[in-house]
XYZ file of C-alpha atoms in Angstrom:
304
model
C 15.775 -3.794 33.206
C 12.020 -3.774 32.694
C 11.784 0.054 32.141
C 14.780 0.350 29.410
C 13.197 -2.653 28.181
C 9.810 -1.038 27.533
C 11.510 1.887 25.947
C 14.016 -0.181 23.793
C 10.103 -1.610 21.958
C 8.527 1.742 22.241
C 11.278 3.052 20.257
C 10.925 0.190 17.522
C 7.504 0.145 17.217
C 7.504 4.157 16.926
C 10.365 3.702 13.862
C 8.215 1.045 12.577
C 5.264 3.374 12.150
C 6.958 6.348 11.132
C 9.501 4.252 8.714
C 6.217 1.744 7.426
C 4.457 5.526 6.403
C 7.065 6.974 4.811
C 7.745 4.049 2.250
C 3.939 3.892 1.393
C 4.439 7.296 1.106
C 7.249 7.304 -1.418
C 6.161 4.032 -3.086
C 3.181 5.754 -4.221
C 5.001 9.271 -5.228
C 7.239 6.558 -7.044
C 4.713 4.067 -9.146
C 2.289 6.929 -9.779
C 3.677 10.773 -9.506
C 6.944 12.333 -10.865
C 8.890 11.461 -8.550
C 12.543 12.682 -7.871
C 15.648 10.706 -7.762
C 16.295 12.072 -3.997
C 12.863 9.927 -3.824
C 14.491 6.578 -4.730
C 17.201 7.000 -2.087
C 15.230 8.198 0.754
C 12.827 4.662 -0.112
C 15.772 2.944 0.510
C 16.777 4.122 3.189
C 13.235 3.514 4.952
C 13.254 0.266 3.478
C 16.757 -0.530 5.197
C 15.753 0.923 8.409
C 12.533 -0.931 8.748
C 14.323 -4.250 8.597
C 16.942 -2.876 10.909
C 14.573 -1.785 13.583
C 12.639 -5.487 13.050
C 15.971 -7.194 13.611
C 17.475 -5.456 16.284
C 14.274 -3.981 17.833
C 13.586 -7.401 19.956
C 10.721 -7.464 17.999
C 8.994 -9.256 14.850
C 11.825 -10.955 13.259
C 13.681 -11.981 16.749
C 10.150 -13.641 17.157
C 9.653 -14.864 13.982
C 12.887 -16.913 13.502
C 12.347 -18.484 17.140
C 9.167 -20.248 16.257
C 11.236 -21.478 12.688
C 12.312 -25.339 13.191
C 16.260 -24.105 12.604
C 19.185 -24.569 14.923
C 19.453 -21.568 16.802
C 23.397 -21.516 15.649
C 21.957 -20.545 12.150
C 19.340 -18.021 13.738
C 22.250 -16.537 15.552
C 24.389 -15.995 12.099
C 21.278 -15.217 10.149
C 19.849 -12.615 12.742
C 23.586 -11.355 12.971
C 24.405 -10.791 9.475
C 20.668 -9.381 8.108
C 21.803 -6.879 10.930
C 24.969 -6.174 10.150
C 23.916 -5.609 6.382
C 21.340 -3.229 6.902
C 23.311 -1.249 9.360
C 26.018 -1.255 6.723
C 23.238 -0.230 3.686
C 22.138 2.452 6.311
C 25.960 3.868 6.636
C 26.437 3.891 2.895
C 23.067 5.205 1.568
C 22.868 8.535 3.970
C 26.297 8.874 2.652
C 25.222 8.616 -0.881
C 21.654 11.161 0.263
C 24.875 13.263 1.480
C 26.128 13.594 -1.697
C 23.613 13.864 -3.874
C 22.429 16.469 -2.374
C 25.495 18.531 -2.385
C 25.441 18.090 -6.131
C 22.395 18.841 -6.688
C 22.649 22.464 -5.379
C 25.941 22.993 -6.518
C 26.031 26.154 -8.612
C 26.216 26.078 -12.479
C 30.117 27.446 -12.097
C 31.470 24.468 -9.492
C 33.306 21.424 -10.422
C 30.476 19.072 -9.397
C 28.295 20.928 -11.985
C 29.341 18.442 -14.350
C 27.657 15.193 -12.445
C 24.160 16.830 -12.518
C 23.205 15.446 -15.848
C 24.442 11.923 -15.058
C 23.044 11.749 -11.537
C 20.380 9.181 -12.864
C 23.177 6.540 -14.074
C 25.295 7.117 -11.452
C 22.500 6.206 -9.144
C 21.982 2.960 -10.503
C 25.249 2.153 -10.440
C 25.765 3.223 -7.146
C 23.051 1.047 -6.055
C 24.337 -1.692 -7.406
C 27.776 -1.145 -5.849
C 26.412 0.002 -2.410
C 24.823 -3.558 -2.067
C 27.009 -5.988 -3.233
C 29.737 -3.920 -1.139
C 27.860 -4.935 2.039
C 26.064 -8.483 1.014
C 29.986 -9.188 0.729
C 31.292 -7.175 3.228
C 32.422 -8.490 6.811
C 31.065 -11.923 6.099
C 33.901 -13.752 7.732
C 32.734 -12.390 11.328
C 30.046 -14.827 11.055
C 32.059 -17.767 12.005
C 32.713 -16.394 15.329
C 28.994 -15.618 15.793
C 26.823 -18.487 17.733
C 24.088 -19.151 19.708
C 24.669 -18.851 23.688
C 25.626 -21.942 24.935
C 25.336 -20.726 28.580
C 28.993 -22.164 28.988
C 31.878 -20.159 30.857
C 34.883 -21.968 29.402
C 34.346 -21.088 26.020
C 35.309 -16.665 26.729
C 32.249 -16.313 24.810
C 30.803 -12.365 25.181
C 26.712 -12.601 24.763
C 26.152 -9.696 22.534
C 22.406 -10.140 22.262
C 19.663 -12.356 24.191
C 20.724 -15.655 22.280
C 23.296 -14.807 20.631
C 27.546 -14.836 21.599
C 30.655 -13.745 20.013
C 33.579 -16.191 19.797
C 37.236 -15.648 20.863
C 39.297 -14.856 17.393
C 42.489 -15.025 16.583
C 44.809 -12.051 15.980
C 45.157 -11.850 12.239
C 41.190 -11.667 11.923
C 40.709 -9.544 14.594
C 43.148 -7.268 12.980
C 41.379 -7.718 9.495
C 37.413 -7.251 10.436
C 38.684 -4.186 12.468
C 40.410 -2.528 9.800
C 37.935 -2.927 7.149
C 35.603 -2.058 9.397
C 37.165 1.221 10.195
C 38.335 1.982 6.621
C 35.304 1.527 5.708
C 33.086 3.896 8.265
C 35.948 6.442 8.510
C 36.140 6.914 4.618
C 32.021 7.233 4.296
C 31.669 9.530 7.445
C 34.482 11.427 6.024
C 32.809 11.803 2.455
C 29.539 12.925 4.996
C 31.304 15.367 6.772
C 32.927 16.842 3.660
C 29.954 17.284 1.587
C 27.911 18.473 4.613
C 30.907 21.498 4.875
C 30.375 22.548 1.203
C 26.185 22.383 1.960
C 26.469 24.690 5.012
C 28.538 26.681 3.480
C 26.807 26.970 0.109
C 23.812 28.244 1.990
C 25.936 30.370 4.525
C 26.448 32.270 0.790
C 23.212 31.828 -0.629
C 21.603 33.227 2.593
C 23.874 36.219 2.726
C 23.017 36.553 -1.089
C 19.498 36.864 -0.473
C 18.957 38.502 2.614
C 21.424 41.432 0.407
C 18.514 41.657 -2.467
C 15.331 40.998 -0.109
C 13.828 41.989 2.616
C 13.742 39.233 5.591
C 10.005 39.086 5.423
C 9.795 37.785 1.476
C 11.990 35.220 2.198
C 11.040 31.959 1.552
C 12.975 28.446 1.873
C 12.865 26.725 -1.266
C 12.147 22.634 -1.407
C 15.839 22.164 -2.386
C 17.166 24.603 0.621
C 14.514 22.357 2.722
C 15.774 19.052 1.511
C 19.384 20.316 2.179
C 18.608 21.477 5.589
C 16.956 17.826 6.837
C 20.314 16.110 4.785
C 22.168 17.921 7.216
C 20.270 17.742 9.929
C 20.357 13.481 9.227
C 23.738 13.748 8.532
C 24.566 15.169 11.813
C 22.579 13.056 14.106
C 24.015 10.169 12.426
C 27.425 11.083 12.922
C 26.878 11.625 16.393
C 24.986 8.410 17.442
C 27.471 6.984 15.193
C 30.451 7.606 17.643
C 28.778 6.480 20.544
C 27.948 3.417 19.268
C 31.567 3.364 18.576
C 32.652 4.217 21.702
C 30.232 1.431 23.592
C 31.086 -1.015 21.458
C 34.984 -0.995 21.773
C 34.826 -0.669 25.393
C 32.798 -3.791 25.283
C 35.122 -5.302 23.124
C 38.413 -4.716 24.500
C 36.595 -5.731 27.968
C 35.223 -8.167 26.126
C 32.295 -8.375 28.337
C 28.343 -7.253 27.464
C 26.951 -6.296 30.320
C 22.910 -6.762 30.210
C 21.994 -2.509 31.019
C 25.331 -1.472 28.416
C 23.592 -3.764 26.014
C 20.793 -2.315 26.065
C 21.859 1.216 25.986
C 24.064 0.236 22.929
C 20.448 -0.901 21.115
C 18.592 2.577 22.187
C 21.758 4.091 20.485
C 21.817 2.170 17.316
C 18.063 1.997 16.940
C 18.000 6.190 17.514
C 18.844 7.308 14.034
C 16.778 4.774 12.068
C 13.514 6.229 14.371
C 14.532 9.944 14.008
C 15.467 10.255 10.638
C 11.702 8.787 9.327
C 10.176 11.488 12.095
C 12.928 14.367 10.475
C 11.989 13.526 7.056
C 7.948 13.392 7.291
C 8.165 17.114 9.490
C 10.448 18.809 6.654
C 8.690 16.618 3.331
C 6.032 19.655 2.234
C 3.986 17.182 0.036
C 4.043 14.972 3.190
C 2.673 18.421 5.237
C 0.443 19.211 2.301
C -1.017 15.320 2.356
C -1.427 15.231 5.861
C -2.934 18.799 6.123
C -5.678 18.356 2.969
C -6.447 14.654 5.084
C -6.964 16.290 8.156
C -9.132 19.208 6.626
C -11.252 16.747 5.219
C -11.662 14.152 8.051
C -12.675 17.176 9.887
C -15.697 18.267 7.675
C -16.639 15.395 7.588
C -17.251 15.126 11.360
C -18.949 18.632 10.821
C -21.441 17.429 9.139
């Protein structure tokens, strides 16, 4: 177990770094440059993931709220739901990055044309929705989340170091399940759809320009850069997304954790909220530009 552990906190503190940099990054671009509203989302989205990879990373707030004088019943529903919020949050606002995005390059001629000059209130409210969706959602689950009493006649399934899911009964099985799945079929659905209409947007846009230039004066602009890492998010998502699906009803209907499929299940979950900081910094060109004017001065300085 030692090596998967050691790359379960390698993983966290390398989606730490990259997540901790990007929202200084847009933080600043937000409080003192023009900043774009594809800005706000992507800060919450870092934001999200940073708490995300702190709760289910086995590191800082696992730590934290063991030294705290609480019963470890309420760390257990605490850690469990601050968890299941943010991975909820992260669901919703790549869906929402998803969509925004497809709207904003939407030609002048399609239907979603018409959304472009209201993006900035339907943001807000979005936000507002997205949020009190998820504080709400699911809550009920917490009453069959406890700490691990170490005690095999209560069918309890440890789902992380100290913490154990309860035995339910039928009727809320039936209902956290099918919220559950409404919800993350609907918003992977709405991903899916409006990642079709980006690829093929620049499918069209690509054949449009390679027909008036040469391949040599082509150049990707931000937007068909921003686009291209959406997708690129979107995808990755989708697919770690499924196997965390897959792991996690096998567990279920088993109901049994076992210590190495737990910890696989974490490397999975905790994959997209490390690669989509690393995807986002490599495609950002004012992060490149940053980075590149830093590193041209750092080095004259050692010149000298």
């Amino acid at each position: 177990m030692s090596p998967l552990r050691n790359v379960l906190y390698f993983q966290a503190v390398l989606g730490l770094l990259a997540n901790m940099f990007l929202l200084f990054f847009y933080t600043f671009i937000i409080l003192f440059h023009k900043s774009k509203l594809i800005d706000l989302i992507s800060c919450q989205l870092t934001f999200v993931h940073i708490v995300l990879l702190l709760v289910g990373g086995e590191i800082g707030l696992t730590d934290v709220f063991e030294s705290l004088n609480f019963e470890n019943d309420f760390k257990c529903k605490a850690m469990f739901y601050i968890h299941r919020l943010m991975r909820g949050l992260s669901i919703c606002i790549t869906c929402l990055l998803s969509v925004f995005q497809a709207v904003t390059i939407s030609p002048s001629t399609s239907s979603l044309a018409k959304f472009k000059h209201k993006l900035k209130k339907y943001m807000v409210y979005s936000f507002l929705f997205i949020w009190a969706l998820n504080l709400s959602f699911g809550s009920t689950i917490i009453f069959y989340v406890g700490a691990f009493t170490n005690v095999s006649e209560t069918n309890q399934m440890k789902s992380t170091k100290y913490c154990s899911l309860f035995p339910m009964d039928y009727i809320s099985t039936a209902l956290i399940l099918t919220e559950t799945v409404i919800r993350d079929v609907f918003l992977v659905g709405v991903m899916m759809t409006s990642s079709a209409y980006m690829v093929i947007f620049l499918f069209r846009h690509h054949r449009q320009c390679k027909h008036l230039h040469s391949l040599s004066h082509l150049r990707a602009s931000p937007e068909k850069r921003a686009t291209q890492t959406i997708l690129l998010l979107v995808a990755f998502y989708v697919i770690m997304y499924w196997e965390d699906v897959i792991i996690s009803s096998t567990a279920f209907l088993s109901w049994m954790y076992h210590p190495v499929i737990l910890t696989v299940q974490k490397f999975v979950m905790n994959s997209y909220p490390t690669i989509a900081p690393l995807v986002q910094i490599s495609s950002d060109y004012r992060i490149i530009n940053m980075l590149t004017t830093l590193w041209s001065k750092c080095h004259q300085i050692f010149k000298q």
